[in-house]
mmCIF file of C-alpha atoms in Angstrom:
data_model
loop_
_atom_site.group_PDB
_atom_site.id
_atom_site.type_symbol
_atom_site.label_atom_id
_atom_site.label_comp_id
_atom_site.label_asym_id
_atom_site.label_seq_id
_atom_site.Cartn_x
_atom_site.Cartn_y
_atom_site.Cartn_z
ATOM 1 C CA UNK A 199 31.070 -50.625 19.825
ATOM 2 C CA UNK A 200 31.134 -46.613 19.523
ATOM 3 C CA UNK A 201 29.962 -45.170 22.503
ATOM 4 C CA UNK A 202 26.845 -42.344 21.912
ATOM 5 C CA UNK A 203 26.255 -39.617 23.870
ATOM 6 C CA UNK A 204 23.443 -38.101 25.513
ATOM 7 C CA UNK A 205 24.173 -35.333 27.399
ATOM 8 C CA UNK A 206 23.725 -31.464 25.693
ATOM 9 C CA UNK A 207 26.192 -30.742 23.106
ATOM 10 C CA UNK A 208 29.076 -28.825 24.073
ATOM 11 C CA UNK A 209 29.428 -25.352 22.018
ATOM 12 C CA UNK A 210 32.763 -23.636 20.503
ATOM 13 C CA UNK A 211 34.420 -22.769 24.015
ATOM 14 C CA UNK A 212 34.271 -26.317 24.865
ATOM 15 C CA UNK A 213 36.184 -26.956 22.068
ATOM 16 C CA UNK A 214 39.731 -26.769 23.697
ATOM 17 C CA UNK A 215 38.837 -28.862 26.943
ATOM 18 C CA UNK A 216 37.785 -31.540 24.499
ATOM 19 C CA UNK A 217 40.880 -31.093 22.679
ATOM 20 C CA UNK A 218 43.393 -31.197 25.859
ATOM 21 C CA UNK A 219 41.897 -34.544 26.676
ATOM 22 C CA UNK A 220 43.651 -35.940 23.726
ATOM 23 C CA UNK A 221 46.999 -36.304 24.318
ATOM 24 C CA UNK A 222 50.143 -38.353 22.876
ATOM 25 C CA UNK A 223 50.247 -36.513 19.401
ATOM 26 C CA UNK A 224 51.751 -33.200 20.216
ATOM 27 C CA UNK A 225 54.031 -33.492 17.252
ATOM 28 C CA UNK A 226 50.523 -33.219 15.133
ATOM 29 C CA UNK A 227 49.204 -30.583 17.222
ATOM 30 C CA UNK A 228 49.389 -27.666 15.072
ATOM 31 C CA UNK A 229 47.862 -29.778 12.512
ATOM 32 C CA UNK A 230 45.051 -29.904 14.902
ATOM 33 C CA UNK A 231 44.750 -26.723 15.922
ATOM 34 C CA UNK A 232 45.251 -24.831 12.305
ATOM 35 C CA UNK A 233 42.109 -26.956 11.371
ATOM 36 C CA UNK A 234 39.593 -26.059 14.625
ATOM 37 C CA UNK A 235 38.274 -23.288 13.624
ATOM 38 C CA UNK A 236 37.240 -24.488 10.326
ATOM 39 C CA UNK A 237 35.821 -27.574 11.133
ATOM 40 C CA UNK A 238 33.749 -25.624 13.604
ATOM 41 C CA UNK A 239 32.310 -23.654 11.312
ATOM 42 C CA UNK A 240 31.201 -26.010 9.110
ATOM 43 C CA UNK A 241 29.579 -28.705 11.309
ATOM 44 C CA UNK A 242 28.160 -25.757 13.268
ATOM 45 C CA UNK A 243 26.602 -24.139 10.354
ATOM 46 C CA UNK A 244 27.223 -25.306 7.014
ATOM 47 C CA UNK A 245 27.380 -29.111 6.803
ATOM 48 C CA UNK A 246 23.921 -30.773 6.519
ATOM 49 C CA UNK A 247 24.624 -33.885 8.313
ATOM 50 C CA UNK A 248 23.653 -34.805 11.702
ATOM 51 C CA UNK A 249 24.180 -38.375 13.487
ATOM 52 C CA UNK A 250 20.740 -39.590 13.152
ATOM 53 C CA UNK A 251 21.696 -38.721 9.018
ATOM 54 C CA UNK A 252 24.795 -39.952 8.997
ATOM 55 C CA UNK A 253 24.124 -42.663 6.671
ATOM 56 C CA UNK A 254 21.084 -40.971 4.862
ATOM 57 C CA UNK A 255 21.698 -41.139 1.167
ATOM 58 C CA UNK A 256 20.787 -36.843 1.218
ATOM 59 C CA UNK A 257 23.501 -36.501 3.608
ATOM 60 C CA UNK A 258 26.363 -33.637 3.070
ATOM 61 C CA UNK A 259 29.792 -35.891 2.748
ATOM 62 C CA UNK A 260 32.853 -34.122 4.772
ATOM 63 C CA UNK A 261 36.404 -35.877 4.093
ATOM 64 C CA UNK A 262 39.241 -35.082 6.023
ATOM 65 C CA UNK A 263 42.095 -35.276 3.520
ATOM 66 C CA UNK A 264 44.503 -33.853 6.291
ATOM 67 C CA UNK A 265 44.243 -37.184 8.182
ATOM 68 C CA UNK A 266 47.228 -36.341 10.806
ATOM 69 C CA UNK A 267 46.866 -34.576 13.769
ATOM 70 C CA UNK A 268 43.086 -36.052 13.978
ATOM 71 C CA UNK A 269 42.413 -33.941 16.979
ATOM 72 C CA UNK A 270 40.392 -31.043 16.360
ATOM 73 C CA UNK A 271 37.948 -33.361 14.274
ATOM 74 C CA UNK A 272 36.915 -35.348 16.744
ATOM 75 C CA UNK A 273 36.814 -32.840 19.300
ATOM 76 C CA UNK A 274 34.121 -30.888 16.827
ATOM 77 C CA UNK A 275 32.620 -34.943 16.418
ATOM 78 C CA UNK A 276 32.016 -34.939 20.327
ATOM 79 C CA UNK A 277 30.708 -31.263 20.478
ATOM 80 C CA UNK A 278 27.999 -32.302 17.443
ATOM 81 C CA UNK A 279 27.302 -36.044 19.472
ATOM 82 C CA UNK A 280 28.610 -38.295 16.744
ATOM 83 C CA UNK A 281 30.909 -39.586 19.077
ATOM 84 C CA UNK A 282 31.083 -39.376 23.294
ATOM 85 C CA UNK A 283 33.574 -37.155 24.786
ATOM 86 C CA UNK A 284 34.682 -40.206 27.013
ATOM 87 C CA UNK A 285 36.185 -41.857 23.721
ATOM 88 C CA UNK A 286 38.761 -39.206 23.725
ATOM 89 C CA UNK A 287 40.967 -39.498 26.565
ATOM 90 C CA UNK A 288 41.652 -43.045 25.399
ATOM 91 C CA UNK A 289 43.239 -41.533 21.563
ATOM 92 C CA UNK A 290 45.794 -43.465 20.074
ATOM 93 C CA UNK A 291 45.271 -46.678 22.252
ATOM 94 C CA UNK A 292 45.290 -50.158 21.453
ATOM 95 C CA UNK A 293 41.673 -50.424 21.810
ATOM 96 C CA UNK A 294 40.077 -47.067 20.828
ATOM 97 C CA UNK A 295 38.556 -46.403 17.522
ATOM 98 C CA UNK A 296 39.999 -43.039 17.814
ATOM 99 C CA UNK A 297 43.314 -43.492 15.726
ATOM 100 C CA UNK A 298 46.269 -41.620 15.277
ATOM 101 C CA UNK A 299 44.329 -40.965 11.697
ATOM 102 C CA UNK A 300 40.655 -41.421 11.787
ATOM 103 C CA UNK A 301 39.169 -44.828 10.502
ATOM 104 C CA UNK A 302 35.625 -44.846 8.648
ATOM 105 C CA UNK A 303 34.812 -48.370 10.011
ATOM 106 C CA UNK A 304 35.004 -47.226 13.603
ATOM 107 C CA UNK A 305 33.529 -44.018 13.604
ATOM 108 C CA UNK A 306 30.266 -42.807 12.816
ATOM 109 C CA UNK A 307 30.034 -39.809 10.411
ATOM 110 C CA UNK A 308 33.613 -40.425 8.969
ATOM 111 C CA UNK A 309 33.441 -40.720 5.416
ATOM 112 C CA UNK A 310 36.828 -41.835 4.576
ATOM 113 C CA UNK A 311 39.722 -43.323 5.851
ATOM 114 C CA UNK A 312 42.777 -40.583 5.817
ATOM 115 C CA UNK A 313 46.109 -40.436 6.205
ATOM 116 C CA UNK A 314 48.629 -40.908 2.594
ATOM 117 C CA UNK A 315 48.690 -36.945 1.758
ATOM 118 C CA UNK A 316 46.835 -36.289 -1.428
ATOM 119 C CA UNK A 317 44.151 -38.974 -1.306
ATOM 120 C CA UNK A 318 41.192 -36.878 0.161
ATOM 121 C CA UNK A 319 40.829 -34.423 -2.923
ATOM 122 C CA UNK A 320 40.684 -37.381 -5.715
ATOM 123 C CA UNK A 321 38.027 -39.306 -3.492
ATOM 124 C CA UNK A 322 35.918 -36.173 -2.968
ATOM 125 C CA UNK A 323 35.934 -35.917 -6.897
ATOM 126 C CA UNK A 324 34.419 -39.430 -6.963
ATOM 127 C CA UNK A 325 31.883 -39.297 -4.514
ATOM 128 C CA UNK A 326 30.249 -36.026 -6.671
ATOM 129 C CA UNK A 327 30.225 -38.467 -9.587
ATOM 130 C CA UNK A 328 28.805 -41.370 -8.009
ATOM 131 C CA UNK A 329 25.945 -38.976 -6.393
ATOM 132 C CA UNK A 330 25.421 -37.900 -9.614
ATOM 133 C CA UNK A 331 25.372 -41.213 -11.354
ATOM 134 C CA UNK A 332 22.608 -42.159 -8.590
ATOM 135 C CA UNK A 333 20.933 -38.760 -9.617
ATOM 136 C CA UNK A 334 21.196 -37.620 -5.761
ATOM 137 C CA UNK A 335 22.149 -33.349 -7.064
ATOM 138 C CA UNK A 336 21.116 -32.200 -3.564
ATOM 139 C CA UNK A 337 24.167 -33.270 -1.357
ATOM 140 C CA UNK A 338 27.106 -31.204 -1.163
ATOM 141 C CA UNK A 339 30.678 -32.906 -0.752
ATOM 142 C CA UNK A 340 33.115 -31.033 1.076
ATOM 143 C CA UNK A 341 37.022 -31.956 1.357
ATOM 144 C CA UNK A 342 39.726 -30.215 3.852
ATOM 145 C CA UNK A 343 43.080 -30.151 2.949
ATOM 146 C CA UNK A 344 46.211 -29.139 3.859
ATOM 147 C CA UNK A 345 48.484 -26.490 1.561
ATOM 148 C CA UNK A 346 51.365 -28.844 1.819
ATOM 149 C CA UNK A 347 49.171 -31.716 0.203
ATOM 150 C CA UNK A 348 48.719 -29.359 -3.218
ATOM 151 C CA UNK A 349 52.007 -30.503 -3.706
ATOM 152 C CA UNK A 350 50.866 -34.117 -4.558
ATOM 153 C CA UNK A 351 50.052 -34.597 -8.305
ATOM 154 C CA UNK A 352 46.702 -36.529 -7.218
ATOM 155 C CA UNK A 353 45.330 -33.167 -6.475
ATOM 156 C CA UNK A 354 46.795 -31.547 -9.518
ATOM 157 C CA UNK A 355 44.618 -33.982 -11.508
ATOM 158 C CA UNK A 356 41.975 -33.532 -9.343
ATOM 159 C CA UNK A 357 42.020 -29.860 -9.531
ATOM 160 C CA UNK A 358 42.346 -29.858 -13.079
ATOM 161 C CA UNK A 359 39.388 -31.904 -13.676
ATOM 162 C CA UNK A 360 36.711 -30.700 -11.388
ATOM 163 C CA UNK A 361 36.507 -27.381 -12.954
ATOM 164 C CA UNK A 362 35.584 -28.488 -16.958
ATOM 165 C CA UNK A 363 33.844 -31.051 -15.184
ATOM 166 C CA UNK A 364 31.836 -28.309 -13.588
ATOM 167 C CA UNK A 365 30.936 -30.459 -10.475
ATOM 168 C CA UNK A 366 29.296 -28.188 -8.428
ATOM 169 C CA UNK A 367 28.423 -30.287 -5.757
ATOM 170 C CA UNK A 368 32.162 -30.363 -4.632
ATOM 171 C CA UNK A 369 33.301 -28.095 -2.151
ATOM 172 C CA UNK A 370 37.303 -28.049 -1.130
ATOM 173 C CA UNK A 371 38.875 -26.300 2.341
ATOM 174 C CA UNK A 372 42.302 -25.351 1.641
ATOM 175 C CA UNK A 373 44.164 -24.847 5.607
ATOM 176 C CA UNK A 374 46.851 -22.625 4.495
ATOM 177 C CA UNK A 375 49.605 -22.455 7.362
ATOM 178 C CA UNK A 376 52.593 -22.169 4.980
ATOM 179 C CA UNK A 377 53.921 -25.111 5.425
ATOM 180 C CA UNK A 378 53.860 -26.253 1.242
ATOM 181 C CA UNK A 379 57.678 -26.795 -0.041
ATOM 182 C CA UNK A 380 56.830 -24.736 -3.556
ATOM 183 C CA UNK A 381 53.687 -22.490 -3.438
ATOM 184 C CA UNK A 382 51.408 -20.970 -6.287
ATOM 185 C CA UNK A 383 51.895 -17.373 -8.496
ATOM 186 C CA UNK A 384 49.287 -15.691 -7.423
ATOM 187 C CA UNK A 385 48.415 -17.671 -4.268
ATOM 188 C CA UNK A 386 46.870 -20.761 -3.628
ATOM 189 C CA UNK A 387 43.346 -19.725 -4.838
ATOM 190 C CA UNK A 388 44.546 -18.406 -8.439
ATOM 191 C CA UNK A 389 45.372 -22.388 -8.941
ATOM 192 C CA UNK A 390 41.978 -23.296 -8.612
ATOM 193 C CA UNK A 391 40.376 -20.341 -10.590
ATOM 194 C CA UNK A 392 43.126 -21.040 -13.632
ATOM 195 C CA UNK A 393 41.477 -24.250 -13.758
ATOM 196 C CA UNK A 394 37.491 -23.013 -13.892
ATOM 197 C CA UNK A 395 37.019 -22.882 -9.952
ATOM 198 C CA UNK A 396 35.357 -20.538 -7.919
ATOM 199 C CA UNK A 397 37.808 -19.722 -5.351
ATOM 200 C CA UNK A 398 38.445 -16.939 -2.321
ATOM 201 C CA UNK A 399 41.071 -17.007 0.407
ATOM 202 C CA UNK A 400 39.788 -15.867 3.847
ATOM 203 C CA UNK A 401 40.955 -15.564 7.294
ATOM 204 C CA UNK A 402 40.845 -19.073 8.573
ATOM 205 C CA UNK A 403 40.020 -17.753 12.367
ATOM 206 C CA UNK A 404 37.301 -15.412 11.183
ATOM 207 C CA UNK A 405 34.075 -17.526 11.750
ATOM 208 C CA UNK A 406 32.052 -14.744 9.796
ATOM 209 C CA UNK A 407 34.187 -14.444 6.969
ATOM 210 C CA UNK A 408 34.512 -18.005 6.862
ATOM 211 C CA UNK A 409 30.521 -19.061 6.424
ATOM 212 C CA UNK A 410 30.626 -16.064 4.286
ATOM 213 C CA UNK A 411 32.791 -17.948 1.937
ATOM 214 C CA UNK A 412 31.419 -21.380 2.382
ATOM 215 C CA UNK A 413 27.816 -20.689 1.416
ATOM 216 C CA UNK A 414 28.796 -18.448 -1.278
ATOM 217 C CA UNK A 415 26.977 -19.292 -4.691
ATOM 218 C CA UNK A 416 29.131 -21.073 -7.659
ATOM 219 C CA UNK A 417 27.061 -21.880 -10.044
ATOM 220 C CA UNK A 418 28.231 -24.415 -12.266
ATOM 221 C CA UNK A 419 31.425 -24.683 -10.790
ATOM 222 C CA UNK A 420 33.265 -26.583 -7.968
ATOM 223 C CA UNK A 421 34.332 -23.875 -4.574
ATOM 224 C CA UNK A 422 37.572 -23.569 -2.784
ATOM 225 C CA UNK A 423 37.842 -22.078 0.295
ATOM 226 C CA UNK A 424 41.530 -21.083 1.021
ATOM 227 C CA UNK A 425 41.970 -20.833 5.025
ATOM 228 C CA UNK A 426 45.076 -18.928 5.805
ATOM 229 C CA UNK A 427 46.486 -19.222 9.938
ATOM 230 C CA UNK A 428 49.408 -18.442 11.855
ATOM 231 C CA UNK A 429 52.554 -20.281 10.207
ATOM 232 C CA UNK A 430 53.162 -23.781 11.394
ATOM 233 C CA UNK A 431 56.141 -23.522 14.004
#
């Protein structure tokens, strides 16, 4: 069983002491840390979820598309108390539910099961039609990805689809550290505006300029948020 916690919730300078008790992944760790920031932001002051909500049908949804290099998300899971920070030393053991990507049976507040590159994007698309098919409007459904992943033709579709669609509800976190093998004319967020998306590229270490762009109105349209960080090394 999960472990809860109970003590106060650490804050954003905790952040890296809960992420240096995770080790055994360093391959993945600028995965990790290109994602920190944003993931802060959000749970911090964006995403309406909480863990006594975490299975309330109002919930926000958050799927982490970017499954590897897990890190940073659960750190920002312990800081918010959906999981204890005494689950993390133990990452990427036999018997932890903290896995080298995360698992949605084993963790509260996970909505999805991540790691095949390209997945997260096409799921988030289906959860905004099944809340609308159960006439829930109200919760928002936000997906990080990684740059490299817009390579994948899953998220071409997806992409492509969301914007005639005009699903509104669906929100998606583009981590750009450079590391995609072909690119976009125009950058990254000119591929989601060709296809009827609101989009902006910020600075993904600026927290301001990130909730700027995450609570920005789109009516009738889907959002994407292009984070852009150092280059992965």
């Amino acid at each position: 069983m999960t472990k809860t916690a109970t003590t106060a919730a650490p804050g954003y300078p905790e952040l890296n002491r809960l992420l240096a008790l995770m080790t055994g992944d360093e391959k993945h760790g600028p995965a990790a840390t290109s994602t920190l920031d944003a993931l802060w932001v959000l749970y911090d002051r964006v995403l309406r979820v909480s863990p006594e909500s975490a299975d309330a049908a109002e919930r926000d949804r958050f799927l982490l598309s970017k499954g590897h290099g897990p890190m940073a998300y659960y750190a920002v899971l312990a800081a918010k108390k959906f999981l204890s920070e005494e689950l993390l030393p133990g990452f990427g053991s036999y018997d932890s539910p903290l896995g080298h990507h995360p698992d949605r049976t084993l963790l509260p507040g996970v909505e999805i099961g991540s790691g095949s590159l390209g997945h997260g994007l096409p799921l988030a698309v289906g959860s905004v039609l099944g809340l609308r098919a159960q006439g829930l409007t109200g919760p928002r459904v936000w997906v990080l990805i990684g740059d490299a992943e817009l390579d994948e033709g899953s998220n071409h579709e997806a992409i492509a689809f969301a914007g005639p669609a005009g699903l509104e509800q669906l929100h998606t976190l583009v981590i750009d550290n450079a590391s995609a093998s072909y690119g976009w004319p125009g950058g990254i967020a000119s591929r989601f505006e060709a296809a009827g998306w609101s989009a902006e590229t910020v600075d993904g270490r600026d927290h301001e300029a990130m909730y700027a762009a995450f609570t920005a109105p789109h009516a009738g349209r889907p959002r994407a948020v292009v984070a852009r960080v150092e280059p992965k090394s």
